mmCIF file of C-alpha atoms in Angstrom:
data_model
loop_
_atom_site.group_PDB
_atom_site.id
_atom_site.type_symbol
_atom_site.label_atom_id
_atom_site.label_comp_id
_atom_site.label_asym_id
_atom_site.label_seq_id
_atom_site.Cartn_x
_atom_site.Cartn_y
_atom_site.Cartn_z
ATOM 1 C CA MET R 1 6.172 -6.709 -3.975
ATOM 2 C CA SER R 2 8.047 -4.701 -1.357
ATOM 3 C CA ASP R 3 6.995 -4.953 2.285
ATOM 4 C CA LYS R 4 7.687 -1.245 2.718
ATOM 5 C CA GLU R 5 5.142 0.212 5.117
ATOM 6 C CA VAL R 6 3.235 3.138 3.707
ATOM 7 C CA ASN R 7 2.702 6.038 6.063
ATOM 8 C CA PRO R 8 -0.682 7.662 5.313
ATOM 9 C CA ALA R 9 0.541 10.867 6.959
ATOM 10 C CA GLU R 10 2.867 11.262 3.963
ATOM 11 C CA VAL R 11 -0.200 11.398 1.768
ATOM 12 C CA GLU R 12 -1.489 14.433 3.617
ATOM 13 C CA GLN R 13 1.862 16.188 3.531
ATOM 14 C CA GLU R 14 2.412 15.567 -0.164
ATOM 15 C CA GLN R 15 -1.009 16.797 -1.227
ATOM 16 C CA GLU R 16 -0.468 20.267 0.222
ATOM 17 C CA HIS R 17 -1.065 22.896 -2.439
ATOM 18 C CA ASP R 18 0.845 26.075 -3.134
ATOM 19 C CA THR R 19 -2.262 28.203 -2.729
ATOM 20 C CA ASN R 20 -2.897 30.454 0.243
ATOM 21 C CA TYR R 21 -6.206 28.758 1.002
ATOM 22 C CA GLN R 22 -7.270 29.175 4.600
ATOM 23 C CA PRO R 23 -10.199 27.068 5.842
ATOM 24 C CA PRO R 24 -13.016 29.077 7.431
ATOM 25 C CA PRO R 25 -13.174 29.083 11.233
ATOM 26 C CA GLN R 26 -15.228 26.255 12.676
ATOM 27 C CA LYS R 27 -18.629 27.188 14.065
ATOM 28 C CA THR R 28 -21.015 25.271 16.263
ATOM 29 C CA ILE R 29 -24.549 24.537 15.112
ATOM 30 C CA GLU R 30 -25.803 27.197 17.530
ATOM 31 C CA GLU R 31 -23.482 29.833 16.017
ATOM 32 C CA ILE R 32 -24.559 28.948 12.490
ATOM 33 C CA MET R 33 -28.248 29.192 13.366
ATOM 34 C CA ALA R 34 -27.759 32.513 15.183
ATOM 35 C CA ALA R 35 -25.965 34.147 12.227
ATOM 36 C CA ASP R 36 -28.205 36.119 9.846
ATOM 37 C CA ALA R 37 -31.226 35.296 12.001
ATOM 38 C CA GLU R 38 -33.182 38.187 10.453
ATOM 39 C CA ASP R 39 -33.002 36.620 6.989
ATOM 40 C CA GLU R 40 -36.091 34.388 6.882
ATOM 41 C CA SER R 41 -35.181 32.501 3.709
ATOM 42 C CA LEU R 42 -31.645 31.824 4.925
ATOM 43 C CA ARG R 43 -32.965 30.667 8.296
ATOM 44 C CA LYS R 44 -35.325 28.188 6.605
ATOM 45 C CA TYR R 45 -32.525 26.963 4.354
ATOM 46 C CA LYS R 46 -30.266 26.304 7.351
ATOM 47 C CA GLU R 47 -33.084 24.529 9.183
ATOM 48 C CA ALA R 48 -33.632 22.265 6.177
ATOM 49 C CA LEU R 49 -29.891 21.618 5.849
ATOM 50 C CA LEU R 50 -29.225 20.891 9.517
ATOM 51 C CA GLY R 51 -32.503 19.108 10.234
ATOM 52 C CA GLU R 52 -32.573 17.330 13.588
ATOM 53 C CA ALA R 53 -28.976 18.360 14.353
ATOM 54 C CA GLN R 54 -30.138 21.818 15.399
ATOM 55 C CA ALA R 55 -32.657 20.492 17.883
ATOM 56 C CA GLU R 56 -30.443 18.092 19.815
ATOM 57 C CA LYS R 57 -26.881 16.980 20.218
ATOM 58 C CA ILE R 58 -26.610 14.037 17.838
ATOM 59 C CA ILE R 59 -24.507 11.282 19.385
ATOM 60 C CA PHE R 60 -24.334 7.975 17.545
ATOM 61 C CA ASP R 61 -21.861 6.286 19.891
ATOM 62 C CA ALA R 62 -21.366 7.889 23.313
ATOM 63 C CA SER R 63 -18.271 5.771 23.974
ATOM 64 C CA ASP R 64 -16.550 7.182 20.863
ATOM 65 C CA THR R 65 -15.307 10.747 21.298
ATOM 66 C CA ARG R 66 -14.599 11.293 17.586
ATOM 67 C CA LYS R 67 -16.752 13.605 15.480
ATOM 68 C CA VAL R 68 -16.317 11.367 12.414
ATOM 69 C CA ILE R 69 -16.514 7.574 12.589
ATOM 70 C CA VAL R 70 -15.482 5.976 9.287
ATOM 71 C CA LYS R 71 -17.377 2.716 8.836
ATOM 72 C CA LYS R 72 -16.665 1.238 5.426
ATOM 73 C CA LEU R 73 -14.872 1.589 2.100
ATOM 74 C CA ALA R 74 -16.586 -0.017 -0.896
ATOM 75 C CA LEU R 75 -15.275 -0.535 -4.420
ATOM 76 C CA LEU R 76 -18.154 -0.218 -6.894
ATOM 77 C CA VAL R 77 -18.113 -1.752 -10.368
ATOM 78 C CA ALA R 78 -21.118 -1.975 -12.695
ATOM 79 C CA ASP R 79 -22.934 -5.344 -12.668
ATOM 80 C CA ARG R 80 -20.938 -6.652 -9.707
ATOM 81 C CA ASP R 81 -21.580 -6.745 -5.982
ATOM 82 C CA PRO R 82 -19.645 -4.068 -4.042
ATOM 83 C CA MET R 83 -16.299 -5.181 -2.626
ATOM 84 C CA GLU R 84 -16.153 -3.824 0.919
ATOM 85 C CA LEU R 85 -13.599 -3.143 3.635
ATOM 86 C CA ASP R 86 -14.941 -2.967 7.193
ATOM 87 C CA LEU R 87 -13.086 -0.046 8.800
ATOM 88 C CA THR R 88 -14.433 -0.577 12.307
ATOM 89 C CA GLY R 89 -12.232 -3.508 13.312
ATOM 90 C CA ASP R 90 -8.532 -4.334 13.307
ATOM 91 C CA LEU R 91 -7.139 -2.145 10.508
ATOM 92 C CA SER R 92 -3.852 -4.054 10.431
ATOM 93 C CA LYS R 93 -5.652 -7.033 8.855
ATOM 94 C CA LEU R 94 -6.967 -5.080 5.867
ATOM 95 C CA LYS R 95 -3.872 -5.619 3.715
ATOM 96 C CA LYS R 96 -4.558 -9.368 3.730
ATOM 97 C CA ASN R 97 -8.003 -8.812 2.182
ATOM 98 C CA VAL R 98 -6.838 -8.047 -1.374
ATOM 99 C CA PHE R 99 -9.397 -6.753 -3.867
ATOM 100 C CA VAL R 100 -9.081 -8.313 -7.320
ATOM 101 C CA ILE R 101 -9.782 -5.794 -10.092
ATOM 102 C CA LYS R 102 -10.085 -6.585 -13.771
ATOM 103 C CA GLU R 103 -7.716 -4.421 -15.815
ATOM 104 C CA GLY R 104 -9.226 -1.434 -17.607
ATOM 105 C CA ILE R 105 -12.561 -1.447 -15.752
ATOM 106 C CA GLN R 106 -14.336 1.696 -14.557
ATOM 107 C CA TYR R 107 -14.877 1.828 -10.796
ATOM 108 C CA LYS R 108 -15.871 4.174 -7.997
ATOM 109 C CA LEU R 109 -15.032 4.219 -4.303
ATOM 110 C CA ARG R 110 -17.712 4.847 -1.681
ATOM 111 C CA ILE R 111 -16.901 5.833 1.890
ATOM 112 C CA ASP R 112 -19.562 5.349 4.585
ATOM 113 C CA PHE R 113 -19.201 7.394 7.753
ATOM 114 C CA ILE R 114 -21.033 8.792 10.767
ATOM 115 C CA VAL R 115 -20.839 12.433 11.847
ATOM 116 C CA GLN R 116 -21.749 13.065 15.472
ATOM 117 C CA ARG R 117 -21.722 15.899 18.028
ATOM 118 C CA GLU R 118 -20.798 18.808 15.710
ATOM 119 C CA ILE R 119 -20.663 19.795 12.054
ATOM 120 C CA VAL R 120 -17.473 18.654 10.377
ATOM 121 C CA HIS R 121 -15.971 21.056 7.830
ATOM 122 C CA GLY R 122 -14.103 20.248 4.629
ATOM 123 C CA LEU R 123 -13.870 16.481 4.813
ATOM 124 C CA LYS R 124 -11.294 15.153 2.401
ATOM 125 C CA TYR R 125 -10.346 11.672 1.195
ATOM 126 C CA VAL R 126 -6.697 11.249 0.215
ATOM 127 C CA GLN R 127 -5.374 8.059 -1.338
ATOM 128 C CA LYS R 128 -1.860 7.230 -2.437
ATOM 129 C CA THR R 129 -1.144 4.067 -4.415
ATOM 130 C CA TYR R 130 2.194 2.243 -4.438
ATOM 131 C CA ARG R 131 3.607 -0.589 -6.501
ATOM 132 C CA MET R 132 6.689 -2.346 -5.159
ATOM 133 C CA GLY R 133 7.108 0.512 -2.703
ATOM 134 C CA VAL R 134 7.126 3.204 -5.420
ATOM 135 C CA PRO R 135 4.337 5.839 -5.570
ATOM 136 C CA VAL R 136 2.352 5.441 -8.800
ATOM 137 C CA ASP R 137 -0.855 7.434 -8.204
ATOM 138 C CA LYS R 138 -2.436 9.944 -5.864
ATOM 139 C CA MET R 139 -6.113 10.854 -5.458
ATOM 140 C CA VAL R 140 -7.475 13.795 -3.447
ATOM 141 C CA GLN R 141 -11.265 14.016 -3.215
ATOM 142 C CA MET R 142 -13.024 16.914 -1.509
ATOM 143 C CA VAL R 143 -15.887 15.220 0.336
ATOM 144 C CA GLY R 144 -17.490 18.350 1.811
ATOM 145 C CA SER R 145 -18.985 19.555 5.104
ATOM 146 C CA TYR R 146 -21.580 17.471 6.928
ATOM 147 C CA PRO R 147 -23.943 17.998 9.875
ATOM 148 C CA PRO R 148 -24.254 15.330 12.556
ATOM 149 C CA LYS R 149 -26.899 12.681 11.814
ATOM 150 C CA LYS R 150 -28.032 9.439 13.377
ATOM 151 C CA GLU R 151 -27.816 7.768 9.967
ATOM 152 C CA ILE R 152 -24.748 6.717 8.007
ATOM 153 C CA GLN R 153 -23.716 9.292 5.410
ATOM 154 C CA SER R 154 -21.627 8.470 2.370
ATOM 155 C CA TYR R 155 -19.478 9.932 -0.370
ATOM 156 C CA THR R 156 -18.838 8.307 -3.755
ATOM 157 C CA THR R 157 -15.882 9.310 -5.917
ATOM 158 C CA PRO R 158 -16.187 9.972 -9.648
ATOM 159 C CA PHE R 159 -15.322 7.081 -11.956
ATOM 160 C CA GLU R 160 -11.691 5.997 -12.072
ATOM 161 C CA GLU R 161 -10.190 3.633 -14.641
ATOM 162 C CA ALA R 162 -7.985 0.744 -13.612
ATOM 163 C CA PRO R 163 -4.707 0.468 -15.548
ATOM 164 C CA SER R 164 -4.544 -2.183 -18.229
ATOM 165 C CA GLY R 165 -1.904 -4.194 -20.049
ATOM 166 C CA MET R 166 0.616 -6.776 -18.951
ATOM 167 C CA MET R 167 2.838 -4.228 -17.207
ATOM 168 C CA ALA R 168 -0.075 -2.934 -15.124
ATOM 169 C CA ARG R 169 -1.016 -6.335 -13.720
ATOM 170 C CA GLY R 170 0.114 -7.086 -10.202
ATOM 171 C CA THR R 171 -0.435 -6.115 -6.593
ATOM 172 C CA TYR R 172 -0.691 -2.530 -5.365
ATOM 173 C CA SER R 173 -0.697 -1.161 -1.814
ATOM 174 C CA VAL R 174 -2.811 1.833 -0.897
ATOM 175 C CA ALA R 175 -2.519 4.367 1.922
ATOM 176 C CA SER R 176 -5.856 6.041 2.653
ATOM 177 C CA LEU R 177 -6.541 9.042 4.854
ATOM 178 C CA PHE R 178 -9.863 10.631 5.832
ATOM 179 C CA THR R 179 -9.093 14.125 7.037
ATOM 180 C CA ASP R 180 -10.569 17.657 7.047
ATOM 181 C CA ASP R 181 -9.729 21.338 6.627
ATOM 182 C CA ASP R 182 -8.194 21.440 10.104
ATOM 183 C CA LYS R 183 -5.983 18.434 9.329
ATOM 184 C CA ASN R 184 -7.737 16.206 11.851
ATOM 185 C CA GLU R 185 -7.006 12.595 10.943
ATOM 186 C CA HIS R 186 -10.372 10.877 11.320
ATOM 187 C CA LEU R 187 -8.988 7.583 10.033
ATOM 188 C CA LYS R 188 -5.980 6.307 8.143
ATOM 189 C CA TRP R 189 -5.548 2.785 6.884
ATOM 190 C CA ASP R 190 -3.591 0.628 4.434
ATOM 191 C CA TRP R 191 -5.166 -1.835 2.026
ATOM 192 C CA SER R 192 -4.294 -3.677 -1.195
ATOM 193 C CA PHE R 193 -5.676 -4.594 -4.576
ATOM 194 C CA GLU R 194 -4.485 -6.773 -7.421
ATOM 195 C CA ILE R 195 -5.044 -6.032 -11.104
ATOM 196 C CA LYS R 196 -5.600 -9.145 -13.193
ATOM 197 C CA LYS R 197 -6.466 -9.862 -16.812
ATOM 198 C CA ASP R 198 -9.916 -11.030 -15.689
ATOM 199 C CA TRP R 199 -11.918 -11.233 -12.484
ATOM 200 C CA GLN R 200 -10.894 -14.841 -11.832
#
């Protein structure tokens, strides 16, 4: 396999669409609550949606100035324990922790994250997969907008199917990017997986 370094920023650039989509302007929690204040049902809906975030400034980690703290990536396969990557430590070591995936299986990815201080709009998970330095797959998942909470929030992708057959077996490198409508890079990291005929 090539040692070519994958730049996750490329993933963001390459997934740009030809549409004229413009993300809505960001608003603070106070601005959202003040809008349409005369509409009782809408006010109650926003209170239910924002919960404790409207009453206080939610700060999970005061030493971390980010609005989004990405904690973990988990690979989920039926009848098996999740395979997890801790995204809070030294990200350069993640490529050495290679996931082994049985060919042809159905799997999902789950991303655990913390939102603090303000609402984050249009979170997006972008993943580009390489084999021997050549791009072979790209995934763009719209994660959504989230209010700040003291608890970990998560997003799980729809099912994906691992390639199968002798030609599909081998090691793949992945460039992952957690971004948003305003192109803030909340986290980018590289990791690897290996497709085998069986789990062992």
